[in-house]
Tab-separated table of C-alpha atoms in Angstrom:
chain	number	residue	atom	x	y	z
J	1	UNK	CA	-2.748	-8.582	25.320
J	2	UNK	CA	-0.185	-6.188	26.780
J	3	UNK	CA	-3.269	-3.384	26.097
J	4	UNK	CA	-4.680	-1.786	29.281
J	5	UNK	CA	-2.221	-2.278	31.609
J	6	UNK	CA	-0.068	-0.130	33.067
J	7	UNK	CA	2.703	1.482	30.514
J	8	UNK	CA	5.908	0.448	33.294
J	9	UNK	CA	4.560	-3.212	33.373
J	10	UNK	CA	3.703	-3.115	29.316
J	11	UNK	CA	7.491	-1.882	29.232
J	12	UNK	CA	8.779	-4.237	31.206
J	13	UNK	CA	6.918	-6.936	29.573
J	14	UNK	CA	8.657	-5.600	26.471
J	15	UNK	CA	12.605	-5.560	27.756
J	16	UNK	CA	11.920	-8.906	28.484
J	17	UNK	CA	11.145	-9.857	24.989
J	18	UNK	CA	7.140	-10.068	25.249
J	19	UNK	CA	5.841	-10.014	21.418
J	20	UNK	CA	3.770	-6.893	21.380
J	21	UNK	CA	2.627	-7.872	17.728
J	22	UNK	CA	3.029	-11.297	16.327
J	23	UNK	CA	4.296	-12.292	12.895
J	24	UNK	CA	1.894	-11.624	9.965
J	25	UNK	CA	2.446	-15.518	8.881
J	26	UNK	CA	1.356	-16.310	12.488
J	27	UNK	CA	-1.879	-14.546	11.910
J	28	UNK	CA	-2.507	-15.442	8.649
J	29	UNK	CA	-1.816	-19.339	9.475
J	30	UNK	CA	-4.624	-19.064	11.851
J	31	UNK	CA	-7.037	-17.107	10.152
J	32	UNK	CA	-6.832	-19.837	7.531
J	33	UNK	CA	-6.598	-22.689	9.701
J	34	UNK	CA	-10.392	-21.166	10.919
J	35	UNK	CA	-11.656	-20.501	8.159
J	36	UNK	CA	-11.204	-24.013	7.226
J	37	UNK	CA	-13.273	-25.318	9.772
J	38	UNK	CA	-16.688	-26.195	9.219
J	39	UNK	CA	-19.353	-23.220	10.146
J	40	UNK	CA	-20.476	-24.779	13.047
J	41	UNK	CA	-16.555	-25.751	14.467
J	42	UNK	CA	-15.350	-22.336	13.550
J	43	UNK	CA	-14.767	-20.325	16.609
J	44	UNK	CA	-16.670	-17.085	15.291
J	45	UNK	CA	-15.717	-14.616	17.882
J	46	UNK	CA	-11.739	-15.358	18.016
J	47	UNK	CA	-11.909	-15.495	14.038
J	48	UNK	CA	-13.776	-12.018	14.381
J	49	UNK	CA	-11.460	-10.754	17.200
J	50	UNK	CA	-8.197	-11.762	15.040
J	51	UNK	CA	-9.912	-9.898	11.404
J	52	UNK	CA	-10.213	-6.833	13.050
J	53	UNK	CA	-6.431	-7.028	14.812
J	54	UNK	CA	-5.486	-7.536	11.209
J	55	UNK	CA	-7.407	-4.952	9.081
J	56	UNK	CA	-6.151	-2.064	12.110
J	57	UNK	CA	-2.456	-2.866	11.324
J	58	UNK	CA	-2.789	-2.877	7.257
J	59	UNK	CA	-3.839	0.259	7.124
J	60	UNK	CA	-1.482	3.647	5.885
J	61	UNK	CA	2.173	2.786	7.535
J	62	UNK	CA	0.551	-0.097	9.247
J	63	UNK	CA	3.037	-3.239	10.341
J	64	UNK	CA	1.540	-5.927	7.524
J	65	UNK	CA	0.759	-3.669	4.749
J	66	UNK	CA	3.954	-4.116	2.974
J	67	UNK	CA	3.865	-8.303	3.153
J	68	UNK	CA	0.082	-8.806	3.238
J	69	UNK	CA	0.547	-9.310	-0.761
J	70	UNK	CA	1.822	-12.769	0.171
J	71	UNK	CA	-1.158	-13.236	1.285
J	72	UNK	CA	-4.044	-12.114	-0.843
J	73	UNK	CA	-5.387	-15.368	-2.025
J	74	UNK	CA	-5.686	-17.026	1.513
J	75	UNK	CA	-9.126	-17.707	2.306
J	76	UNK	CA	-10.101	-16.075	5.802
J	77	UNK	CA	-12.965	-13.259	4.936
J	78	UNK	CA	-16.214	-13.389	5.892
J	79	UNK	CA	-18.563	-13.410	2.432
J	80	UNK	CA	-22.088	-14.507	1.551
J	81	UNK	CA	-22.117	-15.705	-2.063
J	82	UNK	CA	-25.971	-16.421	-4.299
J	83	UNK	CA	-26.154	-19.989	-5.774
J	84	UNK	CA	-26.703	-19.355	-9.294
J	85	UNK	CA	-28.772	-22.690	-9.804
J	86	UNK	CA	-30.745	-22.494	-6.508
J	87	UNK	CA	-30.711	-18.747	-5.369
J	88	UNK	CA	-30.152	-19.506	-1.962
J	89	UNK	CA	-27.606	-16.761	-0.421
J	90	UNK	CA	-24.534	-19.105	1.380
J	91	UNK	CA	-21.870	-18.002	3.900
J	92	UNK	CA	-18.523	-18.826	2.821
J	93	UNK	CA	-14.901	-17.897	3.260
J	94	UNK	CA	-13.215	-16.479	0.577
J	95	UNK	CA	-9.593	-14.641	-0.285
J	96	UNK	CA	-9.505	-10.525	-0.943
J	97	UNK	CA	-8.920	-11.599	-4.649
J	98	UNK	CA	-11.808	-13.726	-5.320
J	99	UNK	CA	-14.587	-10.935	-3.037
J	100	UNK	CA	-16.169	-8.275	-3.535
J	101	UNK	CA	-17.674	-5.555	-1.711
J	102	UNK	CA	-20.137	-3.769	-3.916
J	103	UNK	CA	-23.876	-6.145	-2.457
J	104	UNK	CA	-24.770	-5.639	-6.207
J	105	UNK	CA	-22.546	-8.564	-7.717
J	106	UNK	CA	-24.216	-11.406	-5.402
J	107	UNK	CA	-27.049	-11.238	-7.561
J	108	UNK	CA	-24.541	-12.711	-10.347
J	109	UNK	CA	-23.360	-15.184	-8.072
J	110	UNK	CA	-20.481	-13.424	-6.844
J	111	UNK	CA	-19.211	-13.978	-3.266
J	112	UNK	CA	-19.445	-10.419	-1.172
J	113	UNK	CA	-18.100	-9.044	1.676
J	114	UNK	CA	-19.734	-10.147	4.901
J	115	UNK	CA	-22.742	-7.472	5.196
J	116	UNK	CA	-22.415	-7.450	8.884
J	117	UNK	CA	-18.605	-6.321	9.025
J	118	UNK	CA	-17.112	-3.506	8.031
J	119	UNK	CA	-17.233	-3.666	4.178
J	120	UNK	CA	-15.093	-0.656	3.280
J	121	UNK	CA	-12.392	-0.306	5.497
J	122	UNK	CA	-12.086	-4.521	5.190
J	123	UNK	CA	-11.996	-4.275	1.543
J	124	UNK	CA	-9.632	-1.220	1.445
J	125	UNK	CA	-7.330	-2.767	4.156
J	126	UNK	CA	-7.272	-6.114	2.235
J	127	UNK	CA	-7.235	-4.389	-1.353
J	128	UNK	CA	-10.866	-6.588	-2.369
J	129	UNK	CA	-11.989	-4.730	-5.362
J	130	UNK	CA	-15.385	-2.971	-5.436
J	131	UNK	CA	-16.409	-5.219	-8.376
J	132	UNK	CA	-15.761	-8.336	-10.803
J	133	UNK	CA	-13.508	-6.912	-13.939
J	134	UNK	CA	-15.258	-7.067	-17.125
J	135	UNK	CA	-13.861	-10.388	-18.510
J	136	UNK	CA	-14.824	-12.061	-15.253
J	137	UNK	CA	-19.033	-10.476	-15.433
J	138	UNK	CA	-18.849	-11.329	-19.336
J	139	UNK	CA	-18.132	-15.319	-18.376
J	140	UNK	CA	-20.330	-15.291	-15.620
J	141	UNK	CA	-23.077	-13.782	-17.566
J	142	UNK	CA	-22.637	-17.046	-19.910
J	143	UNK	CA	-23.033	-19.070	-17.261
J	144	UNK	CA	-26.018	-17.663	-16.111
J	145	UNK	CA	-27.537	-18.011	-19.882
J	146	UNK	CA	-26.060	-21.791	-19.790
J	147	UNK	CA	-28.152	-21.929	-16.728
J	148	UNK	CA	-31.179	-20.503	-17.361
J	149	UNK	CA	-31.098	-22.371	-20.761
J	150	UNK	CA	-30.283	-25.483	-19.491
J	151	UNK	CA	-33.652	-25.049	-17.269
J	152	UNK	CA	-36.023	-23.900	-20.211
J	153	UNK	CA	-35.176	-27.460	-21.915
């Protein structure tokens, strides 16, 4: 990173054709090459590190806001999701279009925003809606009456 040094050698660096911020489909391809990786493989930190680069250049006039739609349904956020036969609360990575960021919907089984990040300005960087529309809560809801049926019997 060109950050913290001196402005004459950051210039410099510049003339000389130095990359002071890389192409969106560069970060994208490795935020989803990551977040394919197993838990335990993913480097957390770097992953971390390259979400936050991201979310501080998609906001008002930022560099990526205008082609980040190309983007939406790549999986590379942070969410915790409820297994509706189970109950046990899983980490998984998930696209802005299928998250949410209101904690309320994991009780449906919905995946949600990482609690440990920074929900709101993550989900209004990456346009994740608050909550599930209404068609998507009424099928769920089925489900979860197919499930809870299917263990009465």
């Amino acid at each position: 990173s060109s950050e913290g040094m001196p402005s004459a050698h950051r210039e410099f660096l510049i003339k000389l054709g130095l990359r002071v911020d890389p192409p969106l489909s560069s970060i994208m391809t490795f935020m989803e090459r990551e977040s394919s990786k197993t838990a335990e493989a993913r480097d957390h930190e770097t992953h971390g590190a390259a979400l936050r680069y991201l979310t501080s250049r998609l906001g008002p006039s930022g560099l990526y806001e205008s082609d980040f739609k190309h983007y939406r349904h790549f999986k590379f956020l942070p969410c915790i999701r409820q297994d509706l036969e189970t109950g046990e609360v899983v980490s998984e990575m998930q696209s802005p279009s299928a998250c949410y960021y209101n904690p309320s919907c994991l009780v449906m089984g919905f995946s949600v925003l990482d609690p440990t990040l920074d929900q709101i300005q993550i989900a209004n960087r990456t346009k994740c809606e608050k909550d599930p529309p209404t068609q998507i809560l009424l099928k769920r809801l089925m489900q979860l009456v197919s499930i809870s049926q299917a263990k009465i019997q």
